[in-house]
Amino acid sequence: FCAEHALSPTQTRIFTAMIRGTLTNEAISRRTGITKAALAAHLWRIAKKTMTISRAELLYLFYEGRRAE
């Protein structure tokens, strides 16, 4: 999924934290070691690369893809 959508290593760490259940910006920021401002920018870029508008849609896209495999 991350390679398919050309996510950077940092974006991949953020996405991995999300699929492991870390959904708040504060928790993701702590887990990945990046600031909340940088996190917000990365989340915007992830949304743009995956053409999603919400975390729920992003996670749905990921899990639907896994189910289809």
Coordinates of C-alpha atoms in Angstrom, one line a residue:
F1 CA 0.0 0.0 0.0
C2 CA 2.7 2.5 1.0
A3 CA 4.8 1.7 -2.1
E4 CA 1.8 1.7 -4.4
H5 CA 0.9 5.2 -3.2
A6 CA 4.6 6.4 -3.1
L7 CA 4.5 7.2 0.6
S8 CA 7.8 8.5 2.0
P9 CA 9.5 6.6 4.9
T10 CA 8.1 9.2 7.4
Q11 CA 4.6 8.9 5.8
T12 CA 4.9 5.1 6.0
R13 CA 5.8 5.4 9.8
I14 CA 2.7 7.6 10.3
F15 CA 0.5 5.3 8.3
T16 CA 1.8 2.3 10.2
A17 CA 1.0 4.0 13.5
M18 CA -2.5 4.7 12.2
I19 CA -3.2 1.1 11.2
R20 CA -2.0 -0.1 14.5
G21 CA -4.7 1.9 16.2
T22 CA -2.9 5.2 17.0
L23 CA -5.4 7.7 15.8
T24 CA -4.8 11.0 17.6
N25 CA -2.3 13.4 16.3
E26 CA -0.7 13.7 19.7
A27 CA -0.2 10.0 20.0
I28 CA 1.1 9.6 16.4
S29 CA 3.4 12.6 17.0
R30 CA 4.8 10.9 20.2
R31 CA 5.1 7.5 18.5
T32 CA 6.9 8.7 15.4
G33 CA 8.9 11.5 17.0
I34 CA 7.8 14.3 14.8
T35 CA 6.1 17.6 15.7
K36 CA 2.4 18.0 15.4
A37 CA 2.9 20.7 12.7
A38 CA 5.1 18.3 10.7
L39 CA 2.6 15.5 11.3
A40 CA -0.2 17.7 9.9
A41 CA 1.8 18.4 6.8
H42 CA 2.5 14.7 6.3
L43 CA -1.1 13.7 6.8
W44 CA -2.1 16.2 4.1
R45 CA 0.4 14.7 1.7
I46 CA -0.7 11.2 2.5
A47 CA -4.3 12.2 1.8
K48 CA -3.3 13.9 -1.5
K49 CA -1.3 10.8 -2.6
T50 CA -4.1 8.4 -1.7
M51 CA -6.9 10.7 -2.9
T52 CA -8.7 10.4 0.4
I53 CA -10.3 13.1 2.5
S54 CA -10.4 11.5 6.0
R55 CA -8.6 9.0 8.1
A56 CA -11.6 6.7 8.0
E57 CA -11.5 6.8 4.2
L58 CA -7.8 6.1 4.2
L59 CA -8.1 3.1 6.5
Y60 CA -11.1 1.8 4.6
L61 CA -9.0 2.0 1.4
F62 CA -6.2 0.1 3.0
Y63 CA -8.4 -2.6 4.5
E64 CA -10.5 -3.0 1.4
G65 CA -7.3 -3.5 -0.6
R66 CA -6.1 -6.2 1.8
R67 CA -9.4 -8.0 1.7
A68 CA -9.3 -8.1 -2.1
E69 CA -5.8 -9.8 -2.1

